[in-house]
PDB file of C-alpha atoms in Angstrom:
ATOM      1  CA  UNK A1470      -5.093 118.344 -95.588  1.00  0.00           C
ATOM      2  CA  UNK A1471      -8.377 117.160 -94.152  1.00  0.00           C
ATOM      3  CA  UNK A1472      -9.282 113.481 -94.442  1.00  0.00           C
ATOM      4  CA  UNK A1473     -12.985 112.787 -94.501  1.00  0.00           C
ATOM      5  CA  UNK A1474     -14.009 109.332 -93.332  1.00  0.00           C
ATOM      6  CA  UNK A1475     -17.126 108.110 -95.060  1.00  0.00           C
ATOM      7  CA  UNK A1476     -19.335 105.567 -93.317  1.00  0.00           C
ATOM      8  CA  UNK A1477     -19.443 102.121 -94.884  1.00  0.00           C
ATOM      9  CA  UNK A1478     -21.979 101.746 -97.655  1.00  0.00           C
ATOM     10  CA  UNK A1479     -23.064  98.290 -96.457  1.00  0.00           C
ATOM     11  CA  UNK A1480     -24.088  97.864 -92.827  1.00  0.00           C
ATOM     12  CA  UNK A1481     -22.425  95.047 -90.909  1.00  0.00           C
ATOM     13  CA  UNK A1482     -24.363  91.776 -90.723  1.00  0.00           C
ATOM     14  CA  UNK A1483     -26.476  91.144 -87.640  1.00  0.00           C
ATOM     15  CA  UNK A1484     -24.881  89.502 -84.650  1.00  0.00           C
ATOM     16  CA  UNK A1485     -26.878  86.257 -84.961  1.00  0.00           C
ATOM     17  CA  UNK A1486     -25.609  85.790 -88.529  1.00  0.00           C
ATOM     18  CA  UNK A1487     -22.020  86.308 -87.399  1.00  0.00           C
ATOM     19  CA  UNK A1488     -22.491  83.764 -84.615  1.00  0.00           C
ATOM     20  CA  UNK A1489     -24.014  81.306 -87.083  1.00  0.00           C
ATOM     21  CA  UNK A1490     -20.993  81.691 -89.384  1.00  0.00           C
ATOM     22  CA  UNK A1491     -18.580  81.193 -86.506  1.00  0.00           C
ATOM     23  CA  UNK A1492     -20.482  78.102 -85.347  1.00  0.00           C
ATOM     24  CA  UNK A1493     -20.510  76.610 -88.854  1.00  0.00           C
ATOM     25  CA  UNK A1494     -16.781  77.271 -89.275  1.00  0.00           C
ATOM     26  CA  UNK A1495     -16.066  75.687 -85.892  1.00  0.00           C
ATOM     27  CA  UNK A1496     -18.031  72.560 -86.811  1.00  0.00           C
ATOM     28  CA  UNK A1497     -16.225  72.235 -90.155  1.00  0.00           C
ATOM     29  CA  UNK A1498     -12.829  72.712 -88.489  1.00  0.00           C
ATOM     30  CA  UNK A1499     -13.668  70.104 -85.843  1.00  0.00           C
ATOM     31  CA  UNK A1500     -14.741  67.570 -88.469  1.00  0.00           C
ATOM     32  CA  UNK A1501     -11.557  68.257 -90.481  1.00  0.00           C
ATOM     33  CA  UNK A1502      -9.325  67.717 -87.447  1.00  0.00           C
ATOM     34  CA  UNK A1503     -11.129  64.531 -86.448  1.00  0.00           C
ATOM     35  CA  UNK A1504     -10.930  63.193 -90.006  1.00  0.00           C
ATOM     36  CA  UNK A1505      -7.168  63.790 -90.103  1.00  0.00           C
ATOM     37  CA  UNK A1506      -6.835  62.201 -86.683  1.00  0.00           C
ATOM     38  CA  UNK A1507      -8.677  59.168 -88.009  1.00  0.00           C
ATOM     39  CA  UNK A1508      -6.250  58.911 -90.948  1.00  0.00           C
ATOM     40  CA  UNK A1509      -3.281  59.150 -88.578  1.00  0.00           C
ATOM     41  CA  UNK A1510      -4.652  56.289 -86.482  1.00  0.00           C
ATOM     42  CA  UNK A1511      -5.229  54.206 -89.623  1.00  0.00           C
ATOM     43  CA  UNK A1512      -1.601  54.737 -90.693  1.00  0.00           C
ATOM     44  CA  UNK A1513      -0.467  53.883 -87.159  1.00  0.00           C
ATOM     45  CA  UNK A1514      -2.392  50.603 -87.296  1.00  0.00           C
ATOM     46  CA  UNK A1515      -0.741  49.743 -90.638  1.00  0.00           C
ATOM     47  CA  UNK A1516       2.702  50.503 -89.180  1.00  0.00           C
ATOM     48  CA  UNK A1517       2.010  48.268 -86.177  1.00  0.00           C
ATOM     49  CA  UNK A1518       0.952  45.460 -88.504  1.00  0.00           C
ATOM     50  CA  UNK A1519       4.268  45.801 -90.358  1.00  0.00           C
ATOM     51  CA  UNK A1520       6.123  45.561 -87.051  1.00  0.00           C
ATOM     52  CA  UNK A1521       4.145  42.413 -86.211  1.00  0.00           C
ATOM     53  CA  UNK A1522       5.106  40.820 -89.544  1.00  0.00           C
ATOM     54  CA  UNK A1523       8.763  41.731 -88.992  1.00  0.00           C
ATOM     55  CA  UNK A1524       8.717  40.165 -85.514  1.00  0.00           C
ATOM     56  CA  UNK A1525       7.147  37.013 -86.946  1.00  0.00           C
ATOM     57  CA  UNK A1526       9.893  36.739 -89.571  1.00  0.00           C
ATOM     58  CA  UNK A1527      12.535  37.204 -86.871  1.00  0.00           C
ATOM     59  CA  UNK A1528      10.888  34.431 -84.853  1.00  0.00           C
ATOM     60  CA  UNK A1529      11.043  32.090 -87.849  1.00  0.00           C
ATOM     61  CA  UNK A1530      14.742  32.899 -88.287  1.00  0.00           C
ATOM     62  CA  UNK A1531      15.395  32.073 -84.638  1.00  0.00           C
ATOM     63  CA  UNK A1532      13.511  28.785 -85.019  1.00  0.00           C
ATOM     64  CA  UNK A1533      15.733  27.908 -87.970  1.00  0.00           C
ATOM     65  CA  UNK A1534      18.756  28.616 -85.758  1.00  0.00           C
ATOM     66  CA  UNK A1535      17.298  26.304 -83.106  1.00  0.00           C
ATOM     67  CA  UNK A1536      17.012  23.491 -85.644  1.00  0.00           C
ATOM     68  CA  UNK A1537      20.561  24.061 -86.843  1.00  0.00           C
ATOM     69  CA  UNK A1538      21.938  24.118 -83.279  1.00  0.00           C
ATOM     70  CA  UNK A1539      20.158  20.857 -82.448  1.00  0.00           C
ATOM     71  CA  UNK A1540      21.639  19.249 -85.539  1.00  0.00           C
ATOM     72  CA  UNK A1541      25.072  20.310 -84.259  1.00  0.00           C
ATOM     73  CA  UNK A1542      24.297  18.860 -80.786  1.00  0.00           C
ATOM     74  CA  UNK A1543      24.649  22.330 -79.228  1.00  0.00           C
ATOM     75  CA  UNK A1544      21.825  22.334 -76.679  1.00  0.00           C
ATOM     76  CA  UNK A1545      22.839  25.560 -74.890  1.00  0.00           C
ATOM     77  CA  UNK A1546      22.755  27.613 -78.083  1.00  0.00           C
ATOM     78  CA  UNK A1547      19.472  25.959 -79.023  1.00  0.00           C
ATOM     79  CA  UNK A1548      17.979  27.128 -75.716  1.00  0.00           C
ATOM     80  CA  UNK A1549      19.094  30.709 -76.335  1.00  0.00           C
ATOM     81  CA  UNK A1550      17.700  30.684 -79.864  1.00  0.00           C
ATOM     82  CA  UNK A1551      14.454  29.165 -78.600  1.00  0.00           C
ATOM     83  CA  UNK A1552      14.094  31.929 -76.015  1.00  0.00           C
ATOM     84  CA  UNK A1553      14.691  34.521 -78.734  1.00  0.00           C
ATOM     85  CA  UNK A1554      12.089  32.860 -80.963  1.00  0.00           C
ATOM     86  CA  UNK A1555       9.487  32.875 -78.193  1.00  0.00           C
ATOM     87  CA  UNK A1556      10.250  36.489 -77.326  1.00  0.00           C
ATOM     88  CA  UNK A1557       9.923  37.594 -80.953  1.00  0.00           C
ATOM     89  CA  UNK A1558       6.697  35.619 -81.303  1.00  0.00           C
ATOM     90  CA  UNK A1559       5.187  37.306 -78.252  1.00  0.00           C
ATOM     91  CA  UNK A1560       6.418  40.667 -79.482  1.00  0.00           C
ATOM     92  CA  UNK A1561       4.661  40.149 -82.808  1.00  0.00           C
ATOM     93  CA  UNK A1562       1.426  39.174 -81.059  1.00  0.00           C
ATOM     94  CA  UNK A1563       1.605  42.295 -78.906  1.00  0.00           C
ATOM     95  CA  UNK A1564       2.105  44.495 -81.983  1.00  0.00           C
ATOM     96  CA  UNK A1565      -0.825  42.778 -83.674  1.00  0.00           C
ATOM     97  CA  UNK A1566      -3.105  43.286 -80.663  1.00  0.00           C
ATOM     98  CA  UNK A1567      -2.137  46.949 -80.492  1.00  0.00           C
ATOM     99  CA  UNK A1568      -2.831  47.392 -84.211  1.00  0.00           C
ATOM    100  CA  UNK A1569      -6.270  45.855 -83.728  1.00  0.00           C
ATOM    101  CA  UNK A1570      -7.052  48.226 -80.854  1.00  0.00           C
ATOM    102  CA  UNK A1571      -5.896  51.296 -82.772  1.00  0.00           C
ATOM    103  CA  UNK A1572      -7.953  50.272 -85.786  1.00  0.00           C
ATOM    104  CA  UNK A1573     -11.016  49.795 -83.570  1.00  0.00           C
ATOM    105  CA  UNK A1574     -10.549  53.268 -82.066  1.00  0.00           C
ATOM    106  CA  UNK A1575     -10.188  54.747 -85.557  1.00  0.00           C
ATOM    107  CA  UNK A1576     -13.474  53.106 -86.544  1.00  0.00           C
ATOM    108  CA  UNK A1577     -15.176  54.577 -83.483  1.00  0.00           C
ATOM    109  CA  UNK A1578     -13.841  58.040 -84.346  1.00  0.00           C
ATOM    110  CA  UNK A1579     -15.153  57.662 -87.893  1.00  0.00           C
ATOM    111  CA  UNK A1580     -18.539  56.679 -86.469  1.00  0.00           C
ATOM    112  CA  UNK A1581     -18.552  59.813 -84.296  1.00  0.00           C
ATOM    113  CA  UNK A1582     -17.720  62.031 -87.284  1.00  0.00           C
ATOM    114  CA  UNK A1583     -20.501  60.444 -89.334  1.00  0.00           C
ATOM    115  CA  UNK A1584     -22.958  60.842 -86.467  1.00  0.00           C
ATOM    116  CA  UNK A1585     -22.151  64.553 -86.234  1.00  0.00           C
ATOM    117  CA  UNK A1586     -22.806  65.066 -89.924  1.00  0.00           C
ATOM    118  CA  UNK A1587     -26.084  63.152 -89.834  1.00  0.00           C
ATOM    119  CA  UNK A1588     -27.169  64.968 -86.663  1.00  0.00           C
ATOM    120  CA  UNK A1589     -26.651  68.295 -88.406  1.00  0.00           C
ATOM    121  CA  UNK A1590     -28.786  67.157 -91.351  1.00  0.00           C
ATOM    122  CA  UNK A1591     -31.507  65.914 -89.015  1.00  0.00           C
ATOM    123  CA  UNK A1592     -31.522  69.274 -87.223  1.00  0.00           C
ATOM    124  CA  UNK A1593     -32.238  71.025 -90.525  1.00  0.00           C
ATOM    125  CA  UNK A1594     -35.015  68.512 -91.204  1.00  0.00           C
ATOM    126  CA  UNK A1595     -36.541  69.276 -87.803  1.00  0.00           C
ATOM    127  CA  UNK A1596     -36.593  73.007 -88.579  1.00  0.00           C
ATOM    128  CA  UNK A1597     -38.242  72.320 -91.922  1.00  0.00           C
ATOM    129  CA  UNK A1598     -40.823  70.157 -90.159  1.00  0.00           C
ATOM    130  CA  UNK A1599     -41.667  72.998 -87.772  1.00  0.00           C
ATOM    131  CA  UNK A1600     -42.224  75.344 -90.705  1.00  0.00           C
ATOM    132  CA  UNK A1601     -44.376  72.794 -92.509  1.00  0.00           C
ATOM    133  CA  UNK A1602     -46.508  72.254 -89.407  1.00  0.00           C
ATOM    134  CA  UNK A1603     -46.863  76.002 -89.017  1.00  0.00           C
ATOM    135  CA  UNK A1604     -48.207  76.348 -92.547  1.00  0.00           C
ATOM    136  CA  UNK A1605     -50.507  73.297 -92.075  1.00  0.00           C
ATOM    137  CA  UNK A1606     -49.508  71.970 -95.509  1.00  0.00           C
ATOM    138  CA  UNK A1607     -49.807  68.181 -95.633  1.00  0.00           C
ATOM    139  CA  UNK A1608     -47.688  67.888 -98.755  1.00  0.00           C
ATOM    140  CA  UNK A1609     -44.813  69.725 -97.081  1.00  0.00           C
ATOM    141  CA  UNK A1610     -45.214  67.643 -93.919  1.00  0.00           C
ATOM    142  CA  UNK A1611     -45.148  64.414 -95.928  1.00  0.00           C
ATOM    143  CA  UNK A1612     -42.092  65.556 -97.910  1.00  0.00           C
ATOM    144  CA  UNK A1613     -40.226  66.498 -94.733  1.00  0.00           C
ATOM    145  CA  UNK A1614     -41.069  63.153 -93.111  1.00  0.00           C
ATOM    146  CA  UNK A1615     -39.811  61.307 -96.185  1.00  0.00           C
ATOM    147  CA  UNK A1616     -36.560  63.262 -95.973  1.00  0.00           C
ATOM    148  CA  UNK A1617     -36.323  62.496 -92.257  1.00  0.00           C
ATOM    149  CA  UNK A1618     -36.714  58.769 -92.895  1.00  0.00           C
ATOM    150  CA  UNK A1619     -34.050  58.952 -95.607  1.00  0.00           C
ATOM    151  CA  UNK A1620     -31.610  60.592 -93.182  1.00  0.00           C
ATOM    152  CA  UNK A1621     -32.298  57.932 -90.541  1.00  0.00           C
ATOM    153  CA  UNK A1622     -31.799  55.147 -93.090  1.00  0.00           C
ATOM    154  CA  UNK A1623     -28.456  56.670 -94.096  1.00  0.00           C
ATOM    155  CA  UNK A1624     -27.502  56.792 -90.424  1.00  0.00           C
ATOM    156  CA  UNK A1625     -28.406  53.106 -90.023  1.00  0.00           C
ATOM    157  CA  UNK A1626     -26.252  52.210 -93.038  1.00  0.00           C
ATOM    158  CA  UNK A1627     -23.225  54.141 -91.730  1.00  0.00           C
ATOM    159  CA  UNK A1628     -23.658  52.694 -88.243  1.00  0.00           C
ATOM    160  CA  UNK A1629     -23.924  49.109 -89.501  1.00  0.00           C
ATOM    161  CA  UNK A1630     -20.797  49.524 -91.641  1.00  0.00           C
ATOM    162  CA  UNK A1631     -18.783  50.948 -88.744  1.00  0.00           C
ATOM    163  CA  UNK A1632     -20.018  48.295 -86.328  1.00  0.00           C
ATOM    164  CA  UNK A1633     -19.023  45.606 -88.815  1.00  0.00           C
ATOM    165  CA  UNK A1634     -15.560  47.133 -89.116  1.00  0.00           C
ATOM    166  CA  UNK A1635     -15.113  47.299 -85.336  1.00  0.00           C
ATOM    167  CA  UNK A1636     -16.374  43.748 -84.812  1.00  0.00           C
ATOM    168  CA  UNK A1637     -13.980  42.430 -87.452  1.00  0.00           C
ATOM    169  CA  UNK A1638     -11.109  44.211 -85.685  1.00  0.00           C
ATOM    170  CA  UNK A1639     -11.958  43.149 -82.134  1.00  0.00           C
ATOM    171  CA  UNK A1640     -13.674  39.745 -82.419  1.00  0.00           C
ATOM    172  CA  UNK A1641     -13.049  36.414 -84.107  1.00  0.00           C
ATOM    173  CA  UNK A1642     -14.891  36.290 -87.446  1.00  0.00           C
ATOM    174  CA  UNK A1643     -13.122  33.259 -88.951  1.00  0.00           C
ATOM    175  CA  UNK A1644     -15.375  30.159 -89.072  1.00  0.00           C
ATOM    176  CA  UNK A1645     -14.672  27.762 -86.223  1.00  0.00           C
ATOM    177  CA  UNK A1646     -14.272  24.831 -88.641  1.00  0.00           C
ATOM    178  CA  UNK A1647     -11.352  26.535 -90.387  1.00  0.00           C
ATOM    179  CA  UNK A1648      -9.706  27.324 -87.057  1.00  0.00           C
ATOM    180  CA  UNK A1649     -10.004  23.704 -85.877  1.00  0.00           C
ATOM    181  CA  UNK A1650      -8.701  22.428 -89.227  1.00  0.00           C
ATOM    182  CA  UNK A1651      -5.630  24.660 -89.006  1.00  0.00           C
ATOM    183  CA  UNK A1652      -4.933  23.558 -85.425  1.00  0.00           C
ATOM    184  CA  UNK A1653      -5.171  19.881 -86.460  1.00  0.00           C
ATOM    185  CA  UNK A1654      -2.801  20.473 -89.380  1.00  0.00           C
ATOM    186  CA  UNK A1655      -0.164  22.141 -87.203  1.00  0.00           C
ATOM    187  CA  UNK A1656      -0.546  19.454 -84.534  1.00  0.00           C
ATOM    188  CA  UNK A1657      -0.040  16.646 -87.060  1.00  0.00           C
ATOM    189  CA  UNK A1658       3.082  18.339 -88.445  1.00  0.00           C
ATOM    190  CA  UNK A1659       4.480  18.709 -84.916  1.00  0.00           C
ATOM    191  CA  UNK A1660       3.343  15.282 -83.714  1.00  0.00           C
ATOM    192  CA  UNK A1661       1.057  16.659 -80.986  1.00  0.00           C
ATOM    193  CA  UNK A1662      -2.337  15.561 -79.673  1.00  0.00           C
ATOM    194  CA  UNK A1663      -4.852  18.390 -79.261  1.00  0.00           C
ATOM    195  CA  UNK A1664      -8.221  16.601 -79.378  1.00  0.00           C
ATOM    196  CA  UNK A1665      -8.803  16.969 -75.624  1.00  0.00           C
ATOM    197  CA  UNK A1666      -7.945  20.665 -75.684  1.00  0.00           C
ATOM    198  CA  UNK A1667     -10.237  21.323 -78.659  1.00  0.00           C
ATOM    199  CA  UNK A1668     -13.181  19.597 -76.990  1.00  0.00           C
ATOM    200  CA  UNK A1669     -12.837  21.941 -73.993  1.00  0.00           C
ATOM    201  CA  UNK A1670     -12.855  25.157 -76.037  1.00  0.00           C
ATOM    202  CA  UNK A1671     -15.920  27.469 -75.671  1.00  0.00           C
ATOM    203  CA  UNK A1672     -18.327  28.134 -78.509  1.00  0.00           C
ATOM    204  CA  UNK A1673     -16.966  30.216 -81.360  1.00  0.00           C
ATOM    205  CA  UNK A1674     -18.165  33.303 -83.133  1.00  0.00           C
ATOM    206  CA  UNK A1675     -21.284  31.656 -84.559  1.00  0.00           C
ATOM    207  CA  UNK A1676     -23.262  32.017 -81.333  1.00  0.00           C
ATOM    208  CA  UNK A1677     -22.147  35.618 -81.013  1.00  0.00           C
ATOM    209  CA  UNK A1678     -23.267  36.299 -84.535  1.00  0.00           C
ATOM    210  CA  UNK A1679     -26.701  34.783 -83.843  1.00  0.00           C
ATOM    211  CA  UNK A1680     -27.185  36.920 -80.751  1.00  0.00           C
ATOM    212  CA  UNK A1681     -26.101  40.036 -82.635  1.00  0.00           C
ATOM    213  CA  UNK A1682     -28.461  39.329 -85.543  1.00  0.00           C
ATOM    214  CA  UNK A1683     -31.462  38.755 -83.234  1.00  0.00           C
ATOM    215  CA  UNK A1684     -30.682  41.970 -81.378  1.00  0.00           C
ATOM    216  CA  UNK A1685     -30.438  43.864 -84.663  1.00  0.00           C
ATOM    217  CA  UNK A1686     -33.836  42.472 -85.778  1.00  0.00           C
ATOM    218  CA  UNK A1687     -35.469  43.678 -82.575  1.00  0.00           C
ATOM    219  CA  UNK A1688     -33.945  47.141 -83.008  1.00  0.00           C
ATOM    220  CA  UNK A1689     -35.182  47.305 -86.607  1.00  0.00           C
ATOM    221  CA  UNK A1690     -38.722  46.408 -85.538  1.00  0.00           C
ATOM    222  CA  UNK A1691     -38.705  49.069 -82.827  1.00  0.00           C
ATOM    223  CA  UNK A1692     -37.378  51.646 -85.293  1.00  0.00           C
ATOM    224  CA  UNK A1693     -40.115  50.887 -87.824  1.00  0.00           C
ATOM    225  CA  UNK A1694     -42.816  51.162 -85.155  1.00  0.00           C
ATOM    226  CA  UNK A1695     -41.372  54.455 -83.943  1.00  0.00           C
ATOM    227  CA  UNK A1696     -41.311  55.918 -87.470  1.00  0.00           C
ATOM    228  CA  UNK A1697     -44.928  54.859 -88.052  1.00  0.00           C
ATOM    229  CA  UNK A1698     -46.107  56.403 -84.767  1.00  0.00           C
ATOM    230  CA  UNK A1699     -44.170  59.601 -85.451  1.00  0.00           C
ATOM    231  CA  UNK A1700     -45.650  59.970 -88.949  1.00  0.00           C
ATOM    232  CA  UNK A1701     -49.198  59.346 -87.674  1.00  0.00           C
ATOM    233  CA  UNK A1702     -48.734  61.834 -84.846  1.00  0.00           C
ATOM    234  CA  UNK A1703     -47.422  64.546 -87.161  1.00  0.00           C
ATOM    235  CA  UNK A1704     -50.194  64.055 -89.708  1.00  0.00           C
ATOM    236  CA  UNK A1705     -52.854  64.008 -86.994  1.00  0.00           C
ATOM    237  CA  UNK A1706     -51.564  67.211 -85.385  1.00  0.00           C
ATOM    238  CA  UNK A1707     -51.343  68.886 -88.786  1.00  0.00           C
ATOM    239  CA  UNK A1708     -54.931  68.024 -89.728  1.00  0.00           C
ATOM    240  CA  UNK A1709     -56.373  68.631 -86.271  1.00  0.00           C
ATOM    241  CA  UNK A1710     -59.988  69.852 -86.196  1.00  0.00           C
ATOM    242  CA  UNK A1711     -60.164  70.352 -89.959  1.00  0.00           C
ATOM    243  CA  UNK A1712     -60.987  66.648 -90.454  1.00  0.00           C
ATOM    244  CA  UNK A1713     -64.454  65.523 -89.343  1.00  0.00           C
ATOM    245  CA  UNK A1714     -64.667  62.612 -86.935  1.00  0.00           C
ATOM    246  CA  UNK A1715     -65.278  59.209 -88.417  1.00  0.00           C
ATOM    247  CA  UNK A1716     -63.549  59.967 -91.714  1.00  0.00           C
ATOM    248  CA  UNK A1717     -60.172  58.337 -92.437  1.00  0.00           C
ATOM    249  CA  UNK A1718     -57.096  60.443 -93.086  1.00  0.00           C
ATOM    250  CA  UNK A1719     -56.082  60.560 -96.724  1.00  0.00           C
ATOM    251  CA  UNK A1720     -52.738  61.633 -98.009  1.00  0.00           C
ATOM    252  CA  UNK A1721     -52.970  64.416-100.553  1.00  0.00           C
ATOM    253  CA  UNK A1722     -51.564  63.696-103.971  1.00  0.00           C
ATOM    254  CA  UNK A1723     -49.597  66.120-106.054  1.00  0.00           C
TER     255      UNK A1723
END
């Protein structure tokens, strides 16, 4: 019996198409892994926060034991319970700090994933801009520039959201007046004087917020100037010698 092997009816795809498919699959797989890693870090931060709450409850229980031991005139047991309360309190603070750091790292990872997606979209916009410039079509150039500005605006929105999340996880965002009020309340309940200590504290988050807002305004102004210069440069290069000197550039209408 003779087996005849027929050649395939469809030729294999070119090598550059295969490489493009492999590259696209690799990018999607990388984004999927990083997204899952981000979720794992978020769950880890939640678990650390639960451990911090548990340590705080244990510290309160030890403080209750201290009060009971003092009522029974048992100073030695009160010292042991006080040491346990302080240790549990410090343990809870350490868990809380670690949860804040993990959450900040998760926010940075999410920012990186978003940046990769936006960078890919901007690369496609750049290719479309090259084609539009090659055809010397002002309508296509204007449409591509509008799409480019939309992508950059989306990137600014994602970046501002992620920066706000990271700043809330790593810096003090509670108003300084509320913090001082809480300290005064606890001091009055405990019979302590903290006015001298409060007067020596550095400025709160308000000054940091002012510096951050002024810096953001400067960056926005620079971005708007850069977009305007880029649009003018693209339109000028697209028109080139076809526009007589002395006549203003006019955008074509549909």
